[in-house]
mmCIF file of C-alpha atoms in Angstrom:
data_model
loop_
_atom_site.group_PDB
_atom_site.id
_atom_site.type_symbol
_atom_site.label_atom_id
_atom_site.label_comp_id
_atom_site.label_asym_id
_atom_site.label_seq_id
_atom_site.Cartn_x
_atom_site.Cartn_y
_atom_site.Cartn_z
ATOM 1 C CA MET A 1 9.604 15.144 15.535
ATOM 2 C CA LEU A 2 10.026 11.381 15.970
ATOM 3 C CA ALA A 3 8.397 9.030 13.450
ATOM 4 C CA ALA A 4 8.368 5.362 12.441
ATOM 5 C CA TYR A 5 10.298 4.497 9.270
ATOM 6 C CA PHE A 6 11.881 1.698 7.280
ATOM 7 C CA ASP A 7 14.611 2.125 4.677
ATOM 8 C CA VAL A 8 14.364 -1.332 3.113
ATOM 9 C CA PRO A 9 11.091 -3.259 2.654
ATOM 10 C CA GLY A 10 10.958 -6.446 4.721
ATOM 11 C CA GLY A 11 10.125 -7.761 8.165
ATOM 12 C CA PRO A 12 9.330 -5.960 11.427
ATOM 13 C CA GLU A 13 13.048 -5.863 12.259
ATOM 14 C CA ASN A 14 13.480 -3.247 9.509
ATOM 15 C CA LEU A 15 11.438 -0.662 11.404
ATOM 16 C CA PHE A 16 13.141 2.106 13.330
ATOM 17 C CA ILE A 17 12.422 5.529 14.817
ATOM 18 C CA LYS A 18 14.087 8.618 13.416
ATOM 19 C CA GLU A 19 13.828 12.393 13.715
ATOM 20 C CA VAL A 20 12.160 14.156 10.790
ATOM 21 C CA ALA A 21 10.664 17.556 10.061
ATOM 22 C CA LYS A 22 7.271 18.314 11.579
ATOM 23 C CA PRO A 23 4.590 18.577 8.851
ATOM 24 C CA ASN A 24 3.236 21.970 7.818
ATOM 25 C CA PRO A 25 -0.558 21.879 7.426
ATOM 26 C CA LYS A 26 -1.835 22.986 4.023
ATOM 27 C CA LYS A 27 -5.037 24.810 3.180
ATOM 28 C CA GLY A 28 -7.962 23.002 4.802
ATOM 29 C CA GLU A 29 -5.692 20.971 7.089
ATOM 30 C CA VAL A 30 -5.220 20.784 10.846
ATOM 31 C CA LEU A 31 -2.017 19.980 12.726
ATOM 32 C CA VAL A 32 -2.525 17.369 15.430
ATOM 33 C CA LYS A 33 -0.095 16.516 18.226
ATOM 34 C CA VAL A 34 -0.408 12.731 18.329
ATOM 35 C CA GLU A 35 -0.786 10.877 21.606
ATOM 36 C CA ALA A 36 -1.618 7.450 20.175
ATOM 37 C CA SER A 37 -1.832 5.694 16.830
ATOM 38 C CA ALA A 38 -2.765 2.138 15.837
ATOM 39 C CA LEU A 39 -1.693 -0.663 13.511
ATOM 40 C CA ASN A 40 -3.548 -1.880 10.440
ATOM 41 C CA ARG A 41 -2.837 -4.645 7.921
ATOM 42 C CA ALA A 42 -2.055 -1.938 5.383
ATOM 43 C CA ASP A 43 0.926 -0.915 7.537
ATOM 44 C CA LEU A 44 2.321 -4.436 7.309
ATOM 45 C CA LEU A 45 1.853 -4.478 3.538
ATOM 46 C CA GLN A 46 3.496 -1.062 3.171
ATOM 47 C CA ARG A 47 6.441 -2.203 5.292
ATOM 48 C CA ARG A 48 6.867 -5.192 2.949
ATOM 49 C CA GLY A 49 6.856 -2.876 -0.073
ATOM 50 C CA LYS A 50 3.477 -4.119 -1.328
ATOM 51 C CA TYR A 51 1.214 -1.132 -0.602
ATOM 52 C CA SER A 52 2.507 2.333 -1.419
ATOM 53 C CA PRO A 53 0.862 5.452 0.057
ATOM 54 C CA PRO A 54 -1.535 7.330 -2.252
ATOM 55 C CA PRO A 55 0.018 10.203 -4.250
ATOM 56 C CA GLY A 56 0.746 13.157 -1.996
ATOM 57 C CA ALA A 57 0.354 11.209 1.244
ATOM 58 C CA SER A 58 3.026 10.932 3.927
ATOM 59 C CA ASP A 59 5.315 7.913 3.615
ATOM 60 C CA ILE A 60 5.313 7.579 7.399
ATOM 61 C CA LEU A 61 3.312 4.546 8.555
ATOM 62 C CA GLY A 62 -0.023 4.967 10.325
ATOM 63 C CA LEU A 63 -3.586 5.350 9.036
ATOM 64 C CA GLU A 64 -5.161 6.687 12.231
ATOM 65 C CA ALA A 65 -4.262 8.787 15.232
ATOM 66 C CA ALA A 66 -5.670 10.466 18.315
ATOM 67 C CA GLY A 67 -4.417 13.621 19.970
ATOM 68 C CA THR A 68 -4.852 17.371 20.285
ATOM 69 C CA VAL A 69 -5.286 20.160 17.739
ATOM 70 C CA VAL A 70 -2.239 22.454 17.871
ATOM 71 C CA GLY A 71 -2.340 24.360 14.573
ATOM 72 C CA PHE A 72 -4.015 25.093 11.251
ATOM 73 C CA GLY A 73 -3.225 25.647 7.592
ATOM 74 C CA PRO A 74 -3.019 29.160 6.112
ATOM 75 C CA ASP A 75 -6.810 29.465 5.832
ATOM 76 C CA GLY A 76 -7.426 28.607 9.478
ATOM 77 C CA CYS A 77 -10.358 26.393 10.441
ATOM 78 C CA GLY A 78 -13.675 27.518 11.835
ATOM 79 C CA ARG A 79 -14.800 24.076 12.942
ATOM 80 C CA TRP A 80 -11.884 23.088 15.184
ATOM 81 C CA ASN A 81 -10.101 25.000 17.937
ATOM 82 C CA ILE A 82 -6.636 24.792 19.478
ATOM 83 C CA GLY A 83 -6.803 22.226 22.281
ATOM 84 C CA ASP A 84 -9.642 20.145 20.814
ATOM 85 C CA ARG A 85 -9.167 16.421 21.410
ATOM 86 C CA VAL A 86 -9.626 14.642 18.112
ATOM 87 C CA MET A 87 -9.159 11.353 16.265
ATOM 88 C CA ALA A 88 -8.067 11.314 12.639
ATOM 89 C CA LEU A 89 -8.487 9.160 9.546
ATOM 90 C CA LEU A 90 -5.203 9.356 7.625
ATOM 91 C CA PRO A 91 -3.706 8.160 4.316
ATOM 92 C CA GLY A 92 -0.400 7.880 6.218
ATOM 93 C CA GLY A 93 1.649 9.704 8.839
ATOM 94 C CA GLY A 94 -0.016 8.532 12.056
ATOM 95 C CA ASN A 95 3.004 6.820 13.645
ATOM 96 C CA ALA A 96 4.644 10.131 14.500
ATOM 97 C CA GLN A 97 4.513 12.898 17.091
ATOM 98 C CA TYR A 98 2.617 15.242 14.754
ATOM 99 C CA THR A 99 0.387 14.730 11.730
ATOM 100 C CA ALA A 100 -1.377 17.072 9.307
ATOM 101 C CA VAL A 101 -4.885 16.015 8.345
ATOM 102 C CA SER A 102 -7.850 17.369 6.431
ATOM 103 C CA ALA A 103 -10.224 19.124 8.819
ATOM 104 C CA ASP A 104 -13.066 17.057 7.338
ATOM 105 C CA HIS A 105 -11.350 13.801 8.294
ATOM 106 C CA LEU A 106 -11.350 14.566 12.020
ATOM 107 C CA MET A 107 -13.817 13.477 14.693
ATOM 108 C CA PRO A 108 -14.061 14.574 18.321
ATOM 109 C CA ILE A 109 -12.851 12.047 20.875
ATOM 110 C CA PRO A 110 -15.933 10.898 22.836
ATOM 111 C CA LEU A 111 -16.185 12.395 26.311
ATOM 112 C CA GLY A 112 -14.196 10.422 28.863
ATOM 113 C CA MET A 113 -12.386 8.243 26.292
ATOM 114 C CA THR A 114 -8.611 7.870 26.472
ATOM 115 C CA ALA A 115 -6.378 8.609 23.491
ATOM 116 C CA THR A 116 -5.322 4.944 23.309
ATOM 117 C CA ASP A 117 -8.952 3.857 22.958
ATOM 118 C CA ALA A 118 -9.723 6.673 20.511
ATOM 119 C CA ALA A 119 -6.786 5.715 18.288
ATOM 120 C CA ALA A 120 -8.445 2.327 17.803
ATOM 121 C CA ILE A 121 -11.501 3.878 16.138
ATOM 122 C CA PRO A 122 -10.854 5.812 12.888
ATOM 123 C CA GLU A 123 -9.509 3.312 10.333
ATOM 124 C CA ALA A 124 -11.114 0.137 11.698
ATOM 125 C CA TRP A 125 -14.532 1.547 12.530
ATOM 126 C CA LEU A 126 -14.815 3.722 9.436
ATOM 127 C CA THR A 127 -13.796 0.719 7.315
ATOM 128 C CA ALA A 128 -16.454 -1.451 8.953
ATOM 129 C CA PHE A 129 -19.077 1.296 8.620
ATOM 130 C CA GLN A 130 -18.173 1.815 4.969
ATOM 131 C CA LEU A 131 -18.339 -1.913 4.177
ATOM 132 C CA LEU A 132 -21.726 -2.321 5.826
ATOM 133 C CA HIS A 133 -23.480 0.878 4.756
ATOM 134 C CA PHE A 134 -21.745 2.488 1.769
ATOM 135 C CA VAL A 135 -20.824 -0.772 -0.003
ATOM 136 C CA GLY A 136 -22.921 -3.627 1.363
ATOM 137 C CA LYS A 137 -26.094 -1.564 1.881
ATOM 138 C CA VAL A 138 -26.989 -3.533 5.000
ATOM 139 C CA GLN A 139 -30.658 -3.693 5.950
ATOM 140 C CA LYS A 140 -32.369 -4.413 9.252
ATOM 141 C CA GLY A 141 -32.799 -8.135 9.833
ATOM 142 C CA GLU A 142 -30.125 -9.221 7.351
ATOM 143 C CA ILE A 143 -27.499 -11.783 8.337
ATOM 144 C CA VAL A 144 -23.880 -10.688 7.932
ATOM 145 C CA LEU A 145 -20.941 -13.115 7.922
ATOM 146 C CA ILE A 146 -17.800 -11.371 9.210
ATOM 147 C CA HIS A 147 -14.459 -13.059 8.639
ATOM 148 C CA ALA A 148 -11.684 -12.343 11.158
ATOM 149 C CA GLY A 149 -14.394 -11.525 13.659
ATOM 150 C CA ALA A 150 -11.922 -10.744 16.439
ATOM 151 C CA SER A 151 -9.840 -8.291 14.394
ATOM 152 C CA GLY A 152 -10.112 -4.523 14.678
ATOM 153 C CA VAL A 153 -12.514 -4.296 11.733
ATOM 154 C CA GLY A 154 -14.293 -7.476 12.824
ATOM 155 C CA THR A 155 -15.009 -6.339 16.379
ATOM 156 C CA ALA A 156 -16.251 -3.016 14.999
ATOM 157 C CA ALA A 157 -18.445 -4.687 12.358
ATOM 158 C CA ILE A 158 -20.122 -6.922 14.948
ATOM 159 C CA GLN A 159 -21.187 -3.923 17.000
ATOM 160 C CA LEU A 160 -22.219 -1.851 13.968
ATOM 161 C CA CYS A 161 -24.359 -4.736 12.716
ATOM 162 C CA ARG A 162 -26.228 -4.732 15.995
ATOM 163 C CA LEU A 163 -26.628 -0.971 15.809
ATOM 164 C CA ALA A 164 -28.140 -1.359 12.313
ATOM 165 C CA GLY A 165 -30.489 -4.128 13.426
ATOM 166 C CA ALA A 166 -28.622 -6.782 11.426
ATOM 167 C CA ILE A 167 -27.476 -10.183 12.719
ATOM 168 C CA PRO A 168 -23.690 -10.741 12.788
ATOM 169 C CA ILE A 169 -22.055 -14.168 12.649
ATOM 170 C CA VAL A 170 -18.292 -14.592 12.541
ATOM 171 C CA THR A 171 -15.330 -16.800 11.793
ATOM 172 C CA ALA A 172 -12.104 -16.788 13.784
ATOM 173 C CA GLY A 173 -9.152 -19.096 14.389
ATOM 174 C CA SER A 174 -9.485 -19.862 18.109
ATOM 175 C CA LYS A 175 -12.062 -20.565 20.778
ATOM 176 C CA GLU A 176 -10.921 -17.494 22.714
ATOM 177 C CA LYS A 177 -11.455 -15.170 19.741
ATOM 178 C CA LEU A 178 -14.901 -16.631 19.080
ATOM 179 C CA GLU A 179 -15.890 -16.091 22.707
ATOM 180 C CA ILE A 180 -14.891 -12.427 22.526
ATOM 181 C CA ALA A 181 -16.852 -11.997 19.283
ATOM 182 C CA LYS A 182 -19.943 -13.536 20.871
ATOM 183 C CA HIS A 183 -19.547 -11.294 23.910
ATOM 184 C CA LEU A 184 -19.638 -8.296 21.565
ATOM 185 C CA GLY A 185 -22.886 -9.469 19.978
ATOM 186 C CA ALA A 186 -22.115 -12.146 17.394
ATOM 187 C CA ALA A 187 -25.090 -14.510 17.139
ATOM 188 C CA ALA A 188 -22.816 -17.414 16.202
ATOM 189 C CA GLY A 189 -19.150 -18.096 15.575
ATOM 190 C CA PHE A 190 -17.231 -20.782 13.729
ATOM 191 C CA ASN A 191 -13.586 -21.820 13.901
ATOM 192 C CA TYR A 192 -12.477 -21.872 10.260
ATOM 193 C CA LYS A 193 -9.493 -24.061 11.180
ATOM 194 C CA GLU A 194 -11.635 -26.850 12.605
ATOM 195 C CA GLU A 195 -15.008 -26.769 10.830
ATOM 196 C CA ASP A 196 -16.686 -25.984 7.532
ATOM 197 C CA PHE A 197 -17.991 -22.486 8.204
ATOM 198 C CA GLY A 198 -20.021 -22.557 4.963
ATOM 199 C CA ALA A 199 -22.004 -25.583 6.116
ATOM 200 C CA LYS A 200 -22.336 -24.122 9.610
ATOM 201 C CA CYS A 201 -23.696 -20.847 8.206
ATOM 202 C CA LEU A 202 -26.296 -22.738 6.189
ATOM 203 C CA GLU A 203 -27.256 -24.677 9.310
ATOM 204 C CA PHE A 204 -27.588 -21.450 11.295
ATOM 205 C CA THR A 205 -29.747 -19.832 8.596
ATOM 206 C CA ASN A 206 -31.933 -22.912 7.939
ATOM 207 C CA ASN A 207 -30.310 -23.326 4.506
ATOM 208 C CA VAL A 208 -31.163 -19.770 3.440
ATOM 209 C CA GLY A 209 -27.625 -18.404 3.577
ATOM 210 C CA VAL A 210 -26.127 -15.074 4.586
ATOM 211 C CA ASP A 211 -27.037 -11.775 2.973
ATOM 212 C CA ILE A 212 -23.628 -10.090 3.236
ATOM 213 C CA ILE A 213 -20.095 -11.425 3.621
ATOM 214 C CA LEU A 214 -17.326 -9.115 4.851
ATOM 215 C CA ASP A 215 -14.229 -10.854 3.530
ATOM 216 C CA CYS A 216 -10.614 -9.884 4.262
ATOM 217 C CA VAL A 217 -9.335 -13.387 3.442
ATOM 218 C CA GLY A 218 -10.049 -14.002 -0.245
ATOM 219 C CA ALA A 219 -9.123 -17.103 -2.217
ATOM 220 C CA SER A 220 -8.799 -19.663 0.566
ATOM 221 C CA HIS A 221 -12.435 -19.102 1.596
ATOM 222 C CA TRP A 222 -14.093 -18.632 -1.803
ATOM 223 C CA GLU A 223 -15.928 -21.951 -2.145
ATOM 224 C CA LYS A 224 -17.342 -21.880 1.372
ATOM 225 C CA ASN A 225 -18.318 -18.239 0.920
ATOM 226 C CA LEU A 226 -20.257 -19.056 -2.235
ATOM 227 C CA ASN A 227 -21.813 -22.085 -0.599
ATOM 228 C CA CYS A 228 -23.352 -20.037 2.200
ATOM 229 C CA LEU A 229 -24.224 -16.877 0.230
ATOM 230 C CA ASN A 230 -27.968 -16.198 -0.019
ATOM 231 C CA MET A 231 -29.684 -15.479 -3.324
ATOM 232 C CA ASP A 232 -28.902 -11.873 -4.302
ATOM 233 C CA GLY A 233 -26.250 -11.804 -1.602
ATOM 234 C CA ARG A 234 -23.388 -9.294 -1.486
ATOM 235 C CA TRP A 235 -19.850 -10.578 -1.031
ATOM 236 C CA VAL A 236 -17.663 -7.624 -0.013
ATOM 237 C CA VAL A 237 -13.919 -8.197 -0.404
ATOM 238 C CA TYR A 238 -11.656 -5.735 1.400
ATOM 239 C CA GLY A 239 -8.481 -7.787 1.908
ATOM 240 C CA LEU A 240 -6.599 -10.813 0.609
ATOM 241 C CA MET A 241 -4.943 -12.403 3.622
ATOM 242 C CA GLY A 242 -5.517 -15.812 2.009
ATOM 243 C CA SER A 243 -4.284 -14.721 -1.471
ATOM 244 C CA GLY A 244 -6.205 -13.609 -4.545
ATOM 245 C CA GLY A 245 -5.717 -16.462 -7.018
ATOM 246 C CA ILE A 246 -8.839 -18.583 -7.527
ATOM 247 C CA ASN A 247 -8.881 -21.900 -9.402
ATOM 248 C CA GLY A 248 -12.435 -23.055 -9.934
ATOM 249 C CA ASP A 249 -15.850 -22.265 -11.314
ATOM 250 C CA LEU A 250 -16.614 -19.158 -9.293
ATOM 251 C CA LEU A 251 -18.603 -17.235 -11.894
ATOM 252 C CA SER A 252 -21.249 -19.816 -12.750
ATOM 253 C CA LYS A 253 -22.002 -20.410 -9.076
ATOM 254 C CA LEU A 254 -22.118 -16.678 -8.421
ATOM 255 C CA LEU A 255 -24.374 -16.166 -11.429
ATOM 256 C CA TRP A 256 -26.733 -18.917 -10.310
ATOM 257 C CA LYS A 257 -27.152 -17.154 -6.964
ATOM 258 C CA ARG A 258 -27.447 -13.729 -8.621
ATOM 259 C CA GLY A 259 -24.681 -12.734 -6.228
ATOM 260 C CA SER A 260 -22.481 -9.647 -6.292
ATOM 261 C CA ILE A 261 -18.775 -9.394 -5.531
ATOM 262 C CA LEU A 262 -17.864 -5.909 -4.376
ATOM 263 C CA GLY A 263 -14.275 -4.831 -3.836
ATOM 264 C CA SER A 264 -13.491 -1.991 -1.484
ATOM 265 C CA LEU A 265 -10.460 -0.155 -0.111
ATOM 266 C CA LEU A 266 -10.593 2.979 2.036
ATOM 267 C CA ARG A 267 -7.075 4.414 1.881
ATOM 268 C CA SER A 268 -7.214 5.176 -1.858
ATOM 269 C CA ARG A 269 -10.676 6.807 -1.775
ATOM 270 C CA SER A 270 -11.043 10.483 -2.598
ATOM 271 C CA SER A 271 -10.855 13.124 0.092
ATOM 272 C CA GLN A 272 -14.538 13.973 -0.460
ATOM 273 C CA TYR A 273 -15.578 10.328 -0.103
ATOM 274 C CA LYS A 274 -13.708 10.113 3.198
ATOM 275 C CA ALA A 275 -15.281 13.371 4.364
ATOM 276 C CA ASP A 276 -18.752 12.006 3.556
ATOM 277 C CA LEU A 277 -17.912 8.772 5.393
ATOM 278 C CA VAL A 278 -16.635 10.610 8.468
ATOM 279 C CA LYS A 279 -19.773 12.785 8.489
ATOM 280 C CA ALA A 280 -22.139 9.794 8.234
ATOM 281 C CA PHE A 281 -20.266 7.857 10.908
ATOM 282 C CA SER A 282 -20.146 10.882 13.204
ATOM 283 C CA GLU A 283 -23.908 11.330 12.926
ATOM 284 C CA GLN A 284 -25.022 7.692 13.070
ATOM 285 C CA ALA A 285 -22.444 5.861 15.184
ATOM 286 C CA LEU A 286 -20.182 8.225 17.139
ATOM 287 C CA PRO A 287 -22.839 9.254 19.711
ATOM 288 C CA HIS A 288 -23.112 5.608 20.787
ATOM 289 C CA PHE A 289 -19.536 5.561 22.090
ATOM 290 C CA THR A 290 -20.712 7.642 25.032
ATOM 291 C CA ALA A 291 -22.186 5.449 27.769
ATOM 292 C CA GLY A 292 -25.833 5.833 28.651
ATOM 293 C CA GLY A 293 -27.695 4.894 25.487
ATOM 294 C CA PRO A 294 -29.463 1.616 24.671
ATOM 295 C CA ILE A 295 -26.502 0.510 22.507
ATOM 296 C CA HIS A 296 -22.979 1.279 23.691
ATOM 297 C CA LEU A 297 -20.189 0.932 21.127
ATOM 298 C CA LYS A 298 -16.697 0.176 22.390
ATOM 299 C CA PRO A 299 -13.314 0.051 20.629
ATOM 300 C CA ILE A 300 -11.483 -3.155 21.482
ATOM 301 C CA VAL A 301 -7.799 -2.638 22.299
ATOM 302 C CA ASP A 302 -5.643 -5.758 22.275
ATOM 303 C CA SER A 303 -2.407 -4.225 23.491
ATOM 304 C CA VAL A 304 -0.478 -0.960 23.769
ATOM 305 C CA TYR A 305 3.158 -0.595 22.721
ATOM 306 C CA GLN A 306 5.488 2.364 23.008
ATOM 307 C CA LEU A 307 6.419 3.768 19.583
ATOM 308 C CA GLN A 308 9.998 2.587 20.137
ATOM 309 C CA LYS A 309 8.633 -0.985 20.311
ATOM 310 C CA ILE A 310 6.866 -0.774 16.953
ATOM 311 C CA SER A 311 8.759 -3.822 15.657
ATOM 312 C CA ASP A 312 7.247 -5.930 18.454
ATOM 313 C CA ALA A 313 3.799 -4.535 17.666
ATOM 314 C CA HIS A 314 4.140 -5.455 13.981
ATOM 315 C CA GLN A 315 5.351 -8.933 14.914
ATOM 316 C CA ARG A 316 2.280 -9.499 17.076
ATOM 317 C CA MET A 317 -0.010 -8.608 14.174
ATOM 318 C CA GLU A 318 2.071 -10.689 11.743
ATOM 319 C CA GLU A 319 1.447 -13.722 13.963
ATOM 320 C CA ASN A 320 -2.320 -13.008 14.194
ATOM 321 C CA LYS A 321 -2.126 -12.928 17.973
ATOM 322 C CA ASN A 322 -4.216 -9.806 18.433
ATOM 323 C CA THR A 323 -7.866 -9.570 19.351
ATOM 324 C CA GLY A 324 -8.947 -6.046 18.464
ATOM 325 C CA LYS A 325 -6.514 -3.217 17.841
ATOM 326 C CA ILE A 326 -2.813 -2.933 18.552
ATOM 327 C CA VAL A 327 -2.162 0.638 19.667
ATOM 328 C CA LEU A 328 1.061 2.653 19.692
ATOM 329 C CA GLN A 329 1.723 5.146 22.496
ATOM 330 C CA ILE A 330 3.499 8.171 21.030
ATOM 331 C CA PRO A 331 6.104 9.947 23.189
ATOM 332 C CA ILE A 332 5.066 13.483 24.132
#
């Protein structure tokens, strides 16, 4: 099969496509013929040599995929059938023509949805769902500040907040990205490059502050985050795009607000944790991707690249040009 690789850590120019052996599904696994995959920040970090796959995971890039079930491990699988259209949460291996995945980490593609749209769901939406429900314990009526509101996780978190009855507000780096976030349901949006989002959040909340912060930025936002965090607020860190080194009196301010800092990654979680997450998401959120209900969830696809153009796709994400997910079309 064809798969995305790099021999030397570095920039997008180091990526190439090569022919490798098709994976053999193990006990409890399903073999999926991949039609589309998608990019995540973890792929960029892995390409730079800063984020290795978990032990036992494929070293092929790609944390999510959509396609068709074409085989099973030695124990078979009673839940899935040959020909089922599925989307997969992966620890790696999605940027290839085939991938082997735990049967419990699969979800059915919603009726009428294309593979390119479905590929934009697993990693981003399950991350957002995990941050809000498993980690942040979001409650109806709470105000949630979402950094990078126009990213894949950000656009998912906005919609999931609305589904949970919470109020999402966002930061982003351009007027266009803020407009898209508001169209998806953000109650307010602030350009972090041009204004003090901490002060703006306090203004929006009548000086109460936000209950939850979903933070993929880190150090460069810490003071403003603390400034706008409500008493007993939860600050959930799931990325460090703005570095991790903090110089300042974070702890006393956090203590005064009785705040919590919660760190969370999804890729390194146990297989059972991921299975529980997939099950909860499938029951609570997945039905809303089918049109007709009072709340319709929609994956936001920024652009679609052929697998052979993966270097261009990585460059687009490197430059923060995307709004929503960058998807890879896998050759059949």
